[in-house]
Coordinates of C-alpha atoms in Angstrom, one line a residue:
X1 CA 12.1 -62.1 -115.8
X2 CA 15.5 -63.8 -116.4
X3 CA 18.7 -62.6 -114.7
X4 CA 21.2 -62.9 -117.6
X5 CA 24.9 -61.7 -117.5
X6 CA 27.5 -62.6 -120.1
X7 CA 25.0 -64.8 -122.0
X8 CA 24.6 -67.0 -118.9
X9 CA 21.3 -67.4 -117.0
X10 CA 22.0 -66.7 -113.3
X11 CA 18.5 -67.0 -112.1
X12 CA 15.0 -65.5 -112.3
X13 CA 13.6 -62.4 -110.8
X14 CA 10.0 -63.1 -109.7
X15 CA 7.6 -60.4 -108.4
X16 CA 4.0 -60.6 -107.3
X17 CA 1.4 -58.5 -105.5
X18 CA -0.7 -59.0 -102.4
X19 CA -3.8 -57.9 -104.4
X20 CA -5.0 -58.9 -107.8
X21 CA -3.2 -56.8 -110.5
X22 CA -2.4 -57.2 -114.1
X23 CA 1.2 -56.4 -115.2
X24 CA 1.5 -54.4 -118.4
X25 CA 4.2 -54.6 -121.1
X26 CA 5.8 -51.4 -119.6
X27 CA 5.9 -53.0 -116.2
X28 CA 7.7 -56.0 -117.6
X29 CA 10.2 -53.7 -119.4
X30 CA 10.9 -51.9 -116.1
X31 CA 11.3 -55.2 -114.3
X32 CA 13.7 -56.4 -117.0
X33 CA 15.9 -53.3 -116.6
X34 CA 16.0 -53.9 -112.8
X35 CA 16.9 -57.6 -113.5
X36 CA 19.7 -56.6 -115.9
X37 CA 21.2 -54.4 -113.3
X38 CA 20.9 -57.0 -110.6
X39 CA 22.4 -59.7 -112.9
X40 CA 25.5 -57.5 -113.5
X41 CA 26.0 -57.0 -109.8
X42 CA 25.5 -60.7 -109.1
X43 CA 28.0 -61.7 -111.9
X44 CA 30.5 -59.2 -110.5
X45 CA 30.3 -60.7 -107.1
X46 CA 30.5 -64.3 -108.4
X47 CA 33.6 -63.3 -110.3
X48 CA 35.3 -61.8 -107.3
X49 CA 34.4 -64.8 -105.2
X50 CA 35.7 -67.2 -107.8
X51 CA 38.9 -65.2 -108.3
X52 CA 39.6 -65.2 -104.5
X53 CA 38.9 -68.9 -104.2
X54 CA 41.2 -69.7 -107.2
X55 CA 44.0 -67.6 -105.6
X56 CA 43.6 -69.4 -102.3
X57 CA 43.4 -72.8 -104.0
X58 CA 46.5 -72.2 -106.2
X59 CA 48.5 -70.9 -103.3
X60 CA 47.7 -73.9 -101.1
X61 CA 48.5 -76.4 -103.9
X62 CA 51.9 -75.1 -104.8
X63 CA 54.7 -76.6 -102.6
X64 CA 55.2 -74.6 -99.5
X65 CA 58.6 -76.2 -99.0
X66 CA 60.9 -77.9 -101.5
X67 CA 62.5 -81.2 -100.4
X68 CA 66.0 -81.3 -99.0
X69 CA 68.2 -83.7 -100.9
X70 CA 71.9 -83.9 -100.1
X71 CA 74.0 -82.6 -102.9
X72 CA 71.1 -80.6 -104.5
X73 CA 69.6 -77.2 -104.0
X74 CA 66.1 -76.5 -105.2
X75 CA 64.6 -73.1 -105.7
X76 CA 61.3 -71.9 -107.1
X77 CA 59.5 -68.7 -108.0
X78 CA 56.0 -68.6 -109.2
X79 CA 54.7 -65.5 -111.0
X80 CA 51.3 -65.4 -112.6
X81 CA 51.2 -64.3 -116.2
X82 CA 49.1 -61.6 -117.8
X83 CA 47.4 -59.2 -115.3
X84 CA 47.8 -61.6 -112.3
X85 CA 44.9 -63.8 -113.3
X86 CA 45.0 -67.2 -111.7
X87 CA 45.2 -70.1 -114.1
X88 CA 46.0 -73.8 -114.1
X89 CA 49.8 -73.4 -114.0
X90 CA 51.6 -75.5 -111.4
X91 CA 54.8 -77.0 -110.4
X92 CA 55.6 -79.7 -107.9
X93 CA 58.7 -81.3 -106.3
X94 CA 58.4 -84.3 -104.1
X95 CA 60.5 -87.3 -103.0
X96 CA 59.5 -90.8 -103.9
X97 CA 59.7 -93.8 -101.6
X98 CA 63.0 -94.8 -103.3
X99 CA 64.6 -91.4 -102.5
X100 CA 64.4 -90.2 -106.1
X101 CA 62.9 -86.8 -106.6
X102 CA 60.0 -86.0 -108.9
X103 CA 60.0 -82.6 -110.6
X104 CA 56.8 -81.5 -112.4
X105 CA 55.7 -78.4 -114.3
X106 CA 52.2 -78.3 -115.8
X107 CA 49.5 -76.1 -117.2
X108 CA 45.9 -76.9 -117.1
X109 CA 44.1 -75.1 -119.9
X110 CA 42.0 -72.1 -118.8
X111 CA 41.8 -69.4 -116.2
X112 CA 40.1 -68.8 -112.9
X113 CA 38.6 -71.3 -110.5
X114 CA 37.9 -74.0 -113.1
X115 CA 41.6 -74.1 -114.2
X116 CA 42.7 -74.1 -110.6
X117 CA 40.4 -77.0 -109.9
X118 CA 41.7 -78.9 -112.9
X119 CA 45.3 -78.2 -111.7
X120 CA 44.4 -79.6 -108.3
X121 CA 43.0 -82.9 -109.7
X122 CA 46.0 -83.3 -112.2
X123 CA 48.5 -82.7 -109.4
X124 CA 46.8 -85.3 -107.1
X125 CA 46.4 -87.9 -109.9
X126 CA 50.1 -87.4 -111.0
X127 CA 51.3 -87.9 -107.4
X128 CA 49.3 -91.1 -107.2
X129 CA 50.7 -92.4 -110.5
X130 CA 54.3 -91.6 -109.2
X131 CA 53.8 -94.0 -106.3
X132 CA 53.1 -96.8 -108.8
X133 CA 56.1 -96.2 -111.1
X134 CA 59.1 -94.0 -111.3
X135 CA 59.3 -94.0 -115.1
X136 CA 58.3 -90.5 -116.3
X137 CA 56.6 -91.7 -119.5
X138 CA 54.6 -94.3 -117.5
X139 CA 53.5 -91.7 -115.0
X140 CA 52.3 -89.5 -117.9
X141 CA 50.5 -92.4 -119.6
X142 CA 48.7 -93.3 -116.3
X143 CA 47.8 -89.6 -115.8
X144 CA 46.5 -89.4 -119.4
X145 CA 44.4 -92.6 -118.9
X146 CA 43.0 -91.2 -115.6
X147 CA 42.1 -87.8 -117.2
X148 CA 40.5 -89.4 -120.3
X149 CA 38.4 -91.7 -118.1
X150 CA 37.3 -89.4 -115.2
X151 CA 37.8 -85.9 -116.5
X152 CA 37.6 -85.8 -120.3
X153 CA 36.9 -82.0 -120.3
X154 CA 40.3 -81.3 -118.7
X155 CA 43.2 -80.5 -121.0
X156 CA 46.8 -79.8 -119.9
X157 CA 50.4 -79.9 -120.8
X158 CA 53.0 -81.5 -118.4
X159 CA 56.7 -81.9 -118.1
X160 CA 58.0 -84.4 -115.6
X161 CA 61.5 -85.4 -114.5
X162 CA 62.6 -88.1 -112.1
X163 CA 66.0 -87.3 -110.5
X164 CA 68.2 -90.0 -109.0
X165 CA 70.3 -88.2 -106.5
X166 CA 72.8 -91.0 -106.3
X167 CA 73.7 -91.0 -110.0
X168 CA 72.6 -87.4 -110.7
X169 CA 70.7 -88.7 -113.7
X170 CA 67.4 -87.1 -114.7
X171 CA 64.9 -89.0 -116.8
X172 CA 62.3 -86.8 -118.4
X173 CA 59.1 -87.0 -120.4
X174 CA 56.8 -84.4 -121.9
X175 CA 53.1 -84.3 -122.6
X176 CA 52.6 -81.3 -125.0
X177 CA 54.7 -79.1 -122.7
X178 CA 57.6 -77.0 -124.0
X179 CA 60.9 -78.6 -123.3
X180 CA 63.0 -77.5 -120.3
X181 CA 66.0 -75.2 -120.7
X182 CA 69.4 -76.2 -119.3
X183 CA 71.2 -73.1 -117.9
X184 CA 74.7 -73.5 -116.5
X185 CA 76.9 -70.7 -115.1
X186 CA 79.0 -69.0 -117.8
X187 CA 77.7 -71.3 -120.6
X188 CA 75.0 -71.0 -123.3
X189 CA 71.5 -72.1 -122.4
X190 CA 70.3 -75.1 -124.2
X191 CA 66.8 -76.2 -125.0
X192 CA 66.7 -79.9 -124.2
X193 CA 65.3 -82.5 -126.5
X194 CA 63.0 -84.8 -124.5
X195 CA 60.9 -87.7 -125.6

């Protein structure tokens, strides 16, 4: 009989005997009841394992330490939304070979292990693109091409900025992500307009 939980086939429960025997309809019904209970237990264990793996993956992919750049102070705080369910949200801050600093906030669509895996591949592909160009829009274009070609099932929003510490200028680009908010001490916050 099939092991089905949440409309997904997890496997098959197969029984047999050591002596010749004919199974009745009632025997098959009892076996299906046992299989339904087993499927729920298996699905629960799979969900717990995936959730634990997603938490570990997400924790290990977020920056453990933000870069030190003279004249700037970076701080971050990551809090999961909802009921603490892991998703595809990420941020990244890293220096480029030129000394400029790349700032990224993104959200891979979905929840759980699949979203954490999508976040991981997006983060890696974006970092790779940032080594080729320091233009935020070109980085996002390259990331988009990479995702469309290799991972068409992945969808995400991304905000990226490249900070030049010598001029204190910040070039930004968005890919479906809400714009950043500029918050200065004792001044009104402003939602920035970004291309």
